[in-house]
Amino acid sequence: ATNRLVTDHRRRRYRLGPDGTAAEYLGTTPALPVNDTDWYRAGAARGAAGWAGPFQVGIHPVLAISAYQPFYDRAGAFRGVIATNWDLSGMSAFLRSLEVSSGCRVAVVDARGYLLADSVSDTPFTFANSSDGTGTFFRRRVNESADPAIAAAAQYLSPPPGGPSSVWRHFYVGTERYALKAAPLGEGV
């Protein structure tokens, strides 16, 4: 007997239950040849696990990053790349649940200055639906945050040339004083 992989290149999304199994069907993304995705190309080129993204998942209003891992047969020949997407709305919910000091905000920003998640009710993107069910997806830069303190912090996020990779400083929004601590997360995100 032989096994044959059959795929229609459609992504089926599920919310995982506490035991790690698919608990709730969330929808199907139209056909997408995976070898055309950033995560597949990165995994094939690097030959090692990594992160890709952030990106919009299909036509859905979902911002995600992918963890990928290339795989090989027993002879060491490349066979493909497997990946899983992490819906970043869960990160925003987690950040909102943190009990930190009064007035504190937490924002996660990518290397290009776009929001990935934050601890306020601000979403890291805007999404405009169209009549055919697709939508236009626009990511927000930090300085476009609806929260004045997060937006104002944008101008201080870059470390000084030749200085440490993290930033620690105070700044004002009106008469309110804020402290900013910014540090890089790591490669690829």
Coordinates of C-alpha atoms in Angstrom, one line a residue:
A1 CA 0.0 0.0 0.0
T2 CA 1.2 3.5 -0.6
N3 CA 0.1 6.8 0.9
R4 CA -0.4 9.8 -1.4
L5 CA -0.6 13.3 -0.1
V6 CA -3.7 15.0 -1.5
T7 CA -4.1 18.7 -0.9
D8 CA -6.3 21.4 -2.3
H9 CA -3.9 24.1 -0.9
R10 CA -6.7 25.4 1.4
R11 CA -5.9 26.4 5.0
R12 CA -8.4 25.2 7.6
R13 CA -8.2 27.3 10.7
Y14 CA -9.0 25.9 14.2
R15 CA -8.9 27.2 17.7
L16 CA -7.0 24.8 19.9
G17 CA -8.4 23.4 23.1
P18 CA -6.6 23.1 26.4
D19 CA -5.2 19.7 25.4
G20 CA -3.8 21.1 22.2
T21 CA -6.3 19.4 19.8
A22 CA -8.6 21.3 17.4
A23 CA -11.6 22.4 19.4
E24 CA -13.3 24.9 17.2
Y25 CA -13.4 25.3 13.4
L26 CA -12.8 28.9 12.5
G27 CA -13.0 28.9 8.7
T28 CA -11.2 28.0 5.5
T29 CA -8.9 30.3 3.5
P30 CA -9.1 30.0 -0.3
A31 CA -6.5 28.0 -2.1
L32 CA -3.0 29.3 -1.6
P33 CA 0.0 27.4 -3.0
V34 CA 2.2 27.3 0.1
N35 CA 5.5 27.3 -1.7
D36 CA 4.7 30.9 -2.7
T37 CA 4.5 32.0 0.9
D38 CA 7.2 33.9 2.8
W39 CA 7.5 31.2 5.5
Y40 CA 8.0 28.4 2.9
R41 CA 10.6 30.3 1.0
A42 CA 12.4 31.3 4.2
G43 CA 12.4 27.8 5.6
A44 CA 13.7 26.4 2.3
A45 CA 16.4 29.0 2.0
R46 CA 17.6 28.9 5.7
G47 CA 17.3 25.2 6.2
A48 CA 16.5 25.8 9.8
A49 CA 13.5 26.8 11.9
G50 CA 12.5 30.4 12.1
W51 CA 9.7 33.0 12.2
A52 CA 8.1 34.8 9.2
G53 CA 5.6 37.6 9.0
P54 CA 3.7 39.4 10.2
F55 CA 1.0 39.0 7.5
Q56 CA -2.7 39.0 6.9
V57 CA -4.2 35.5 6.9
G58 CA -5.8 35.1 3.5
I59 CA -8.8 37.5 3.2
H60 CA -9.5 37.4 7.0
P61 CA -9.0 40.3 9.4
V62 CA -6.3 38.4 11.2
L63 CA -2.7 39.5 11.7
A64 CA -0.4 36.5 12.3
I65 CA 3.2 35.4 12.3
S66 CA 4.4 31.9 11.3
A67 CA 6.8 29.5 13.0
Y68 CA 8.3 27.3 10.3
Q69 CA 10.5 24.2 10.2
P70 CA 11.9 22.6 7.0
F71 CA 11.9 18.8 6.9
Y72 CA 14.0 16.3 5.1
D73 CA 13.8 12.6 4.2
R74 CA 16.1 10.0 5.7
A75 CA 18.6 10.6 2.9
G76 CA 18.8 14.3 3.8
A77 CA 16.9 15.5 0.8
F78 CA 14.6 18.6 1.3
R79 CA 10.9 17.6 1.3
G80 CA 9.2 20.8 2.3
V81 CA 8.4 23.2 5.1
I82 CA 5.8 22.9 7.8
A83 CA 4.5 25.9 9.6
T84 CA 1.9 27.1 12.1
N85 CA 0.4 30.6 12.3
W86 CA 0.1 32.5 15.5
D87 CA -2.9 34.8 15.5
L88 CA -1.6 37.9 17.2
S89 CA -5.1 38.9 18.6
G90 CA -4.4 36.4 21.4
M91 CA -1.2 38.4 22.3
S92 CA -3.2 41.6 22.6
A93 CA -5.7 39.8 24.9
F94 CA -2.9 38.5 27.0
L95 CA -1.3 42.0 27.2
R96 CA -4.6 43.5 28.3
S97 CA -4.9 40.8 31.0
L98 CA -1.6 41.7 32.6
E99 CA -1.8 43.5 36.0
V100 CA 0.9 46.1 35.7
S101 CA 1.1 49.6 37.3
S102 CA -1.8 52.0 36.8
G103 CA -1.6 53.8 33.5
C104 CA 0.9 51.4 32.1
R105 CA 0.7 50.4 28.5
V106 CA 2.5 47.6 26.7
A107 CA 3.0 47.5 22.9
V108 CA 4.8 45.0 20.7
V109 CA 6.2 46.6 17.6
D110 CA 8.0 45.0 14.6
A111 CA 11.3 46.2 13.3
R112 CA 9.6 48.4 10.7
G113 CA 7.6 50.3 13.3
Y114 CA 4.3 48.6 12.9
L115 CA 2.1 47.5 15.8
L116 CA 1.8 43.7 16.4
A117 CA -0.2 43.9 19.6
D118 CA -0.9 46.2 22.5
S119 CA -2.5 46.3 25.9
V120 CA -5.2 48.8 25.0
S121 CA -8.3 48.2 22.9
D122 CA -6.5 49.5 19.9
T123 CA -6.1 46.9 17.0
P124 CA -2.8 46.8 15.2
F125 CA -4.6 47.2 11.8
T126 CA -7.7 48.5 10.1
F127 CA -9.8 46.3 7.9
A128 CA -12.3 47.6 5.4
N129 CA -14.8 45.0 4.1
S130 CA -15.9 45.0 0.4
S131 CA -19.1 43.7 -1.1
D132 CA -17.5 40.4 -2.3
G133 CA -16.4 39.3 1.2
T134 CA -12.7 40.3 0.8
G135 CA -11.2 43.2 2.5
T136 CA -8.5 45.8 2.5
F137 CA -6.0 45.3 5.3
F138 CA -3.9 48.2 6.6
R139 CA -1.4 47.8 9.4
R140 CA -0.9 50.6 11.8
R141 CA 2.4 52.2 12.7
V142 CA 3.1 53.0 16.3
N143 CA 2.6 56.7 15.8
E144 CA -0.9 55.9 14.4
S145 CA -2.1 54.3 17.6
A146 CA -5.4 55.6 19.0
D147 CA -3.6 55.7 22.4
P148 CA -1.8 59.0 22.8
A149 CA 1.0 57.6 25.0
I150 CA 1.7 54.7 22.6
A151 CA 1.6 57.1 19.6
A152 CA 4.0 59.6 21.3
A153 CA 6.4 56.8 22.3
A154 CA 7.1 56.1 18.6
Q155 CA 9.6 58.9 18.2
Y156 CA 11.8 57.4 21.0
L157 CA 11.9 53.7 19.8
S158 CA 15.1 53.8 17.9
P159 CA 18.3 53.3 19.9
P160 CA 21.0 55.9 19.4
P161 CA 23.6 54.9 16.8
G162 CA 26.4 52.9 18.4
G163 CA 24.5 52.7 21.6
P164 CA 22.8 49.8 23.4
S165 CA 20.0 48.0 21.5
S166 CA 17.5 48.8 24.2
V167 CA 16.0 52.2 25.0
W168 CA 15.1 53.6 28.4
R169 CA 13.8 57.1 28.8
H170 CA 11.1 59.4 30.0
F171 CA 8.8 61.6 27.9
Y172 CA 5.7 63.7 28.3
V173 CA 2.3 63.7 26.6
G174 CA 0.9 67.1 27.7
T175 CA 1.5 67.2 31.4
E176 CA 1.6 63.4 31.9
R177 CA 5.0 61.9 32.4
Y178 CA 5.7 58.4 31.0
A179 CA 8.6 56.0 31.2
L180 CA 9.6 54.0 28.1
K181 CA 11.5 50.8 28.1
A182 CA 12.0 49.3 24.6
A183 CA 14.1 46.2 23.8
P184 CA 14.4 44.0 20.7
L185 CA 12.6 40.7 20.6
G186 CA 14.8 38.8 18.2
E187 CA 15.4 38.0 14.6
G188 CA 12.6 37.6 12.1
V189 CA 9.7 39.2 14.0

